Short mmCIF file of C-alpha atoms and ligand atoms in Angstrom, two decimals:
data_model
loop_
_atom_site.label_atom_id
_atom_site.label_comp_id
_atom_site.label_asym_id
_atom_site.label_seq_id
_atom_site.Cartn_x
_atom_site.Cartn_y
_atom_site.Cartn_z
CA MET A 207 -3.98 18.11 9.97
CA THR A 208 -1.04 17.57 7.42
CA SER A 209 0.98 20.73 7.52
CA LEU A 210 3.50 19.35 10.08
CA ALA A 211 3.65 15.73 8.33
CA GLN A 212 4.12 17.79 4.92
CA ALA A 213 6.78 19.89 6.21
CA THR A 214 8.90 16.63 7.61
CA ASP A 215 8.15 14.97 4.47
CA THR A 216 9.50 17.74 2.35
CA ALA A 217 12.39 18.20 4.40
CA SER A 218 13.34 14.25 4.11
CA ARG A 219 12.98 14.65 0.37
CA ASN A 220 15.36 17.67 0.33
CA GLY A 221 17.63 15.49 2.61
CA ARG A 222 19.24 14.01 -0.45
CA LEU A 223 20.71 17.55 -1.15
CA SER A 224 22.26 17.20 2.26
CA ALA A 225 24.79 19.84 3.52
CA CYS A 226 26.69 17.13 5.51
CA PRO A 227 30.38 17.64 5.47
CA ASP A 228 30.99 14.04 5.02
CA GLY A 229 28.76 13.82 1.89
CA VAL A 230 26.28 11.25 3.76
CA PRO A 231 23.22 11.21 1.54
CA PHE A 232 20.42 11.45 4.12
CA CYS A 233 22.19 13.39 6.80
CA THR A 234 20.91 16.97 7.06
CA GLY A 235 24.50 18.02 8.27
CA ASP A 236 23.20 19.72 11.54
CA PRO A 237 26.76 21.96 12.59
CA GLU A 238 25.86 20.80 16.19
CA THR A 239 26.27 17.07 15.45
CA HIS A 240 29.08 17.83 13.35
CA ALA A 241 31.12 20.14 15.55
CA ASP A 242 33.05 17.41 17.25
CA PRO A 243 36.15 16.80 15.12
CA ARG A 244 36.54 12.92 16.54
CA GLU A 245 33.14 11.95 16.03
CA HIS A 246 30.04 12.96 13.42
CA ILE A 247 26.47 12.24 14.10
CA HIS A 248 24.80 11.83 11.01
CA ARG A 249 20.79 12.43 11.17
CA GLY A 250 18.39 12.57 8.52
CA PRO A 251 15.45 15.04 8.87
CA GLU A 252 13.06 13.91 11.89
CA ARG A 253 9.87 12.47 10.58
CA SER A 254 6.68 12.60 12.82
CA LEU A 255 3.35 10.67 13.41
CA ASN A 256 1.33 13.60 14.49
CA ARG A 257 -2.16 13.92 15.90
CA ALA A 258 -4.66 16.10 13.94
CA ASP A 259 -3.50 19.26 15.95
CA GLY A 260 0.08 18.71 15.10
CA THR A 261 1.18 17.32 18.15
CA PRO A 262 3.85 14.47 17.24
CA VAL A 263 2.97 11.19 18.98
CA LEU A 264 5.78 9.20 17.64
CA THR A 265 9.27 10.46 15.94
CA TYR A 266 12.10 8.65 13.80
CA GLN A 267 15.08 9.63 12.09
CA VAL A 268 17.82 7.71 10.44
CA GLU A 269 21.02 8.10 12.30
CA GLN A 270 24.65 7.04 11.83
CA TRP A 271 27.51 7.49 14.36
CA ASP A 272 30.95 8.29 12.35
CA ASP A 273 31.38 5.42 10.12
CA ASP A 274 29.03 3.05 11.83
CA ALA A 275 26.08 1.08 10.05
CA PRO A 276 22.99 3.65 9.89
CA GLU A 277 20.32 2.81 11.84
CA VAL A 278 16.86 4.23 12.76
CA THR A 279 16.04 5.66 16.10
CA ILE A 280 12.18 6.13 17.34
CA GLY A 281 11.12 8.07 20.00
CA ASP A 282 7.43 8.67 21.45
CA ALA A 283 5.25 10.85 23.82
CA ASP A 284 1.63 11.35 23.89
CA LYS A 285 -0.60 13.39 26.15
CA PRO A 286 -3.60 13.97 26.94
CA GLY A 287 -5.39 10.95 25.64
CA LEU A 288 -7.62 11.29 22.39
CA ASP A 289 -11.20 10.69 21.70
CA SER A 290 -12.94 8.23 19.00
CA ALA A 291 -12.49 10.54 15.96
CA ALA A 292 -9.09 12.00 17.17
CA VAL A 293 -7.97 7.87 17.07
CA THR A 294 -9.44 7.13 13.84
CA ALA A 295 -7.55 10.59 12.21
CA LEU A 296 -4.55 9.13 14.05
CA ALA A 297 -5.05 5.54 12.54
CA ASP A 298 -5.06 7.03 9.14
CA GLU A 299 -1.97 9.16 9.62
CA MET A 300 -0.13 6.15 10.71
CA ILE A 301 -0.63 4.58 7.37
CA ARG A 302 1.10 7.45 6.15
CA PHE A 303 3.79 7.22 8.65
CA ALA A 304 3.99 3.68 7.98
CA ALA A 305 4.80 4.20 4.67
CA GLY A 306 7.59 6.40 5.11
CA LEU A 307 9.04 4.17 7.77
CA ARG A 308 9.18 1.10 5.78
CA ALA A 309 11.00 3.42 3.01
CA ASP A 310 13.51 4.08 5.30
CA ALA A 311 14.01 0.58 6.19
CA GLN A 312 14.67 -0.11 2.58
CA LEU A 313 16.92 2.85 2.88
CA VAL A 314 19.16 1.30 5.82
CA ALA A 315 19.28 -1.99 4.03
CA ASP A 316 20.51 -0.08 0.70
CA LEU A 317 22.90 1.75 2.57
CA SER A 318 24.40 -1.14 4.45
CA ALA A 319 24.65 -3.21 1.45
CA ALA A 320 26.68 -0.44 -0.35
CA ARG A 321 28.92 -0.48 2.59
CA ASP A 322 29.56 -4.05 2.82
CA ALA A 323 30.06 -3.99 -1.41
CA GLY A 324 32.19 -1.25 -0.84
CA ASP A 325 30.11 0.75 -3.46
CA GLU A 326 28.99 4.47 -3.89
CA ALA A 327 26.27 5.32 -1.28
CA VAL A 328 22.82 5.24 -2.86
CA PRO A 329 20.77 8.42 -3.21
CA TYR A 330 17.99 9.02 -0.68
CA ILE A 331 14.76 8.36 -2.44
CA LEU A 332 11.55 7.23 -0.90
CA THR A 333 10.62 4.02 -2.57
CA PRO A 334 7.28 2.02 -1.54
CA GLY A 335 8.60 -1.73 -0.34
CA ALA A 336 6.02 -3.68 -2.33
CA VAL A 337 6.96 -4.92 -5.73
CA ALA A 338 4.43 -3.94 -8.30
CA VAL A 339 3.89 -6.99 -10.95
CA LEU A 340 3.21 -5.32 -14.47
CA ALA A 341 1.56 -7.48 -17.01
CA GLU A 342 2.81 -6.48 -20.25
CA PRO A 343 6.08 -4.63 -20.87
CA GLU A 344 4.45 -2.92 -24.08
CA PRO A 345 1.39 -1.08 -23.79
CA ARG A 346 -1.41 -2.60 -25.80
CA SER A 347 -4.33 -1.02 -27.57
CA PHE A 348 -7.84 -2.26 -29.06
CA THR A 349 -10.13 -0.72 -31.57
CA ILE A 350 -14.05 -0.78 -30.97
CA ASN A 351 -17.24 0.26 -32.73
CA VAL A 352 -18.61 2.80 -30.33
CA GLN A 353 -22.71 2.74 -29.65
CA GLU A 354 -24.41 5.08 -31.54
CA ARG A 355 -26.40 6.47 -28.42
CA ASP A 356 -22.66 7.03 -27.27
CA GLY A 357 -21.87 8.99 -30.86
CA GLY A 358 -20.79 6.16 -33.08
CA GLY A 359 -17.58 5.81 -35.03
CA ILE A 360 -14.24 3.85 -34.33
CA HIS A 361 -12.49 4.24 -30.93
CA THR A 362 -8.94 3.43 -30.06
CA GLU A 363 -8.26 2.67 -26.45
CA ARG A 364 -4.71 2.07 -24.72
CA CYS A 365 -4.70 -0.40 -22.20
CA PRO A 366 -2.57 0.38 -18.91
CA ARG A 367 0.17 -1.70 -18.37
CA TRP A 368 -1.30 -3.61 -15.37
CA CYS A 369 -4.10 -4.83 -17.35
CA THR A 370 -4.47 -8.08 -18.49
CA SER A 371 -8.12 -8.09 -19.86
CA ASP A 372 -8.37 -9.04 -23.49
CA HIS A 373 -11.44 -6.77 -24.00
CA GLN A 374 -13.25 -9.23 -25.83
CA ALA A 375 -16.50 -8.39 -24.98
CA ASP A 376 -15.97 -4.82 -26.03
CA ARG A 377 -14.57 -5.73 -29.37
CA ASP A 378 -17.01 -8.05 -30.25
CA SER A 379 -19.99 -6.49 -29.58
CA GLU A 380 -22.48 -6.63 -32.25
CA HIS A 381 -24.17 -3.22 -31.45
CA GLY A 382 -21.22 -1.41 -30.55
CA THR A 383 -19.75 -0.64 -27.16
CA PHE A 384 -20.36 2.28 -24.62
CA LEU A 385 -17.42 3.85 -24.09
CA CYS A 386 -18.36 3.71 -20.18
CA ASP A 387 -18.57 0.11 -20.35
CA ILE A 388 -14.83 0.08 -20.96
CA TRP A 389 -13.00 -1.66 -18.01
CA HIS A 390 -9.17 -2.37 -17.49
CA GLN A 391 -8.76 -5.05 -15.37
CA ALA A 392 -5.69 -6.77 -13.76
CA ASP A 393 -5.93 -10.69 -12.96
CA GLU A 394 -8.16 -11.38 -9.68
CA VAL A 395 -6.24 -12.63 -6.63
CA GLY A 396 -8.77 -14.95 -4.46
CA LEU A 397 -7.86 -17.17 -1.67
CA PRO A 398 -9.09 -20.90 -2.40
CA MET A 399 -11.44 -22.17 0.24
CA ARG A 400 -13.94 -25.41 0.80
CA ILE A 401 -17.45 -23.94 1.15
CA SER A 402 -20.47 -25.61 2.40
CA GLU A 403 -23.84 -24.46 0.98
CA GLY A 404 -26.67 -26.84 2.21
CA LEU A 405 -25.58 -30.36 1.33
CA ASP A 406 -22.90 -29.37 -1.31
CA THR A 407 -19.38 -28.74 -0.86
CA HIS A 408 -17.48 -26.93 -3.04
CA GLU A 409 -14.18 -25.16 -3.54
CA ASP A 410 -14.44 -21.31 -4.26
CA GLN A 411 -12.50 -18.21 -4.00
CA VAL A 412 -13.09 -15.71 -1.32
CA LEU A 413 -11.67 -12.16 -0.74
CA VAL A 414 -11.27 -12.13 -4.59
CA ALA A 415 -9.13 -8.55 -4.98
CA ARG A 416 -9.04 -7.20 -8.39
CA LEU A 417 -7.05 -3.83 -9.86
CA GLY A 418 -9.23 -2.08 -12.33
CA ALA A 419 -10.24 1.26 -13.96
CA ILE A 420 -13.07 2.44 -15.83
CA PRO A 421 -11.93 5.50 -18.01
CA TYR A 422 -14.97 6.73 -19.11
CA THR A 423 -17.43 6.36 -16.10
CA SER A 424 -18.92 9.21 -14.35
CA ASN A 425 -18.03 7.50 -10.73
CA PRO A 426 -14.73 9.34 -9.83
CA LYS A 427 -13.84 6.45 -7.55
CA ALA A 428 -13.92 3.97 -10.47
CA LEU A 429 -12.44 6.43 -13.09
CA VAL A 430 -8.76 6.21 -11.31
CA PRO A 431 -7.12 2.79 -10.72
CA HIS A 432 -9.03 1.11 -7.56
CA VAL A 433 -9.18 -2.59 -6.08
CA ASN A 434 -12.58 -4.08 -5.62
CA VAL A 435 -12.75 -7.17 -3.44
CA GLU A 436 -15.78 -9.59 -4.12
CA LEU A 437 -15.87 -11.56 -0.78
CA VAL A 438 -17.36 -14.68 -2.26
CA ALA A 439 -16.39 -15.12 -6.02
CA GLY A 440 -19.69 -15.23 -8.14
CA THR A 441 -22.14 -13.99 -5.08
CA ASP A 442 -21.78 -10.43 -6.31
CA MET A 443 -20.93 -8.87 -2.84
CA TRP A 444 -18.42 -6.38 -2.98
CA VAL A 445 -16.32 -4.06 -0.99
CA ASP A 446 -15.93 -1.20 -3.87
CA GLU A 447 -13.49 1.16 -5.19
CA MET A 448 -10.84 1.34 -2.80
CA GLY A 449 -7.81 3.67 -3.54
CA PRO A 450 -4.54 3.09 -1.98
CA GLN A 451 -4.96 4.15 1.51
CA ALA A 452 -8.49 2.67 1.71
CA PHE A 453 -6.99 -0.59 0.34
CA ALA A 454 -4.12 -0.38 3.10
CA ALA A 455 -6.71 0.03 5.78
CA PHE A 456 -8.67 -3.07 4.41
CA ILE A 457 -5.66 -5.18 4.33
CA ASP A 458 -4.57 -3.92 7.90
CA SER A 459 -8.13 -4.94 9.38
CA LEU A 460 -7.62 -8.19 7.71
CA ALA A 461 -4.14 -8.53 9.11
CA GLY A 462 -6.05 -7.72 12.86
CA HIS A 463 -8.85 -10.19 12.21
CA VAL A 464 -6.35 -12.98 11.61
CA GLU A 465 -5.00 -12.08 15.05
CA ARG A 466 -8.62 -12.30 16.45
CA LEU A 467 -8.86 -15.91 14.91
CA ARG A 468 -5.59 -16.67 16.82
CA GLY A 469 -7.53 -16.08 19.60
CA VAL A 470 -10.65 -18.25 18.84
CA HIS A 471 -8.15 -20.98 17.76
CA ALA A 472 -6.60 -20.72 21.47
CA GLN A 473 -10.45 -21.03 22.78
CA LEU A 474 -10.74 -23.95 20.38
CA VAL A 475 -7.49 -25.76 21.55
CA GLN A 476 -8.76 -25.33 25.25
CA ALA A 477 -12.20 -26.25 24.62
CA CYS A 478 -10.97 -29.61 22.96
CA ALA A 479 -8.71 -30.49 25.89
CA GLU A 480 -11.33 -29.81 28.34
CA TRP A 481 -13.69 -32.13 26.12
CA GLU A 482 -11.19 -34.89 26.43
CA ALA A 483 -10.61 -34.45 29.84
CA GLU A 484 -14.07 -34.97 30.96
CA ARG A 485 -14.86 -37.99 28.67
ZN1 LIG B 542 26.53 14.30 8.38
ZN1 LIG B 543 -7.46 -2.91 -20.71
#
């Protein structure tokens, strides 16, 4: 399914070694769009959102007419219709496509800012738009006594940069620590909410997300950096071990849910108005 997609991605990365006679960094230097001596149309590689059979559904290009500001141009077409499985595959493909589109939004912003400042054009590099906050500039490490049943001895573990755990429990364990219990974790991110439970009302965190990695586990999903989301803090109900793509899909489903909540809100406003009118 990704052969065409990979081809367009490869082409866009190679775009930085562009053959553009004017040295426009993203331009592929297509001779046809540079033939007119009065007007050069600089185009980046066409990037496409593809169906599983490779048919492009939606395409875009970064484009610049002569010395005008660079822009993103988008075109679309899709026939025949898709069944449920094909739509699911397309939804996954859209996540990949959106990442490229977001990176190119940044490219256009960077090129425009460089023009305004009269600077050298920035190189064409795909960068994710999101900003990652790293906890510690220096890698940290700690030493544990390994459980006898796990081979015993001393083990020095180096934390990834995002880990904010002090690993106190691992270091203090009287009988030593199992290697598979070492769990690197970033700070949790929760949404505070008033929650009623019977007659008791208290504030708690919901949808608590945490980046983690368990380097010696036998679970391949937990071995690599992943995000867990606890539905309500302390209730031990989780959406487990999401990688970047699964977590992006999780976030998108929440964003979709927010739109449905707005629909419920509109119903509420209507219901209140009718209730007032009938009093
Ligand atoms: Zn060009
Ligand atoms: Zn750690």
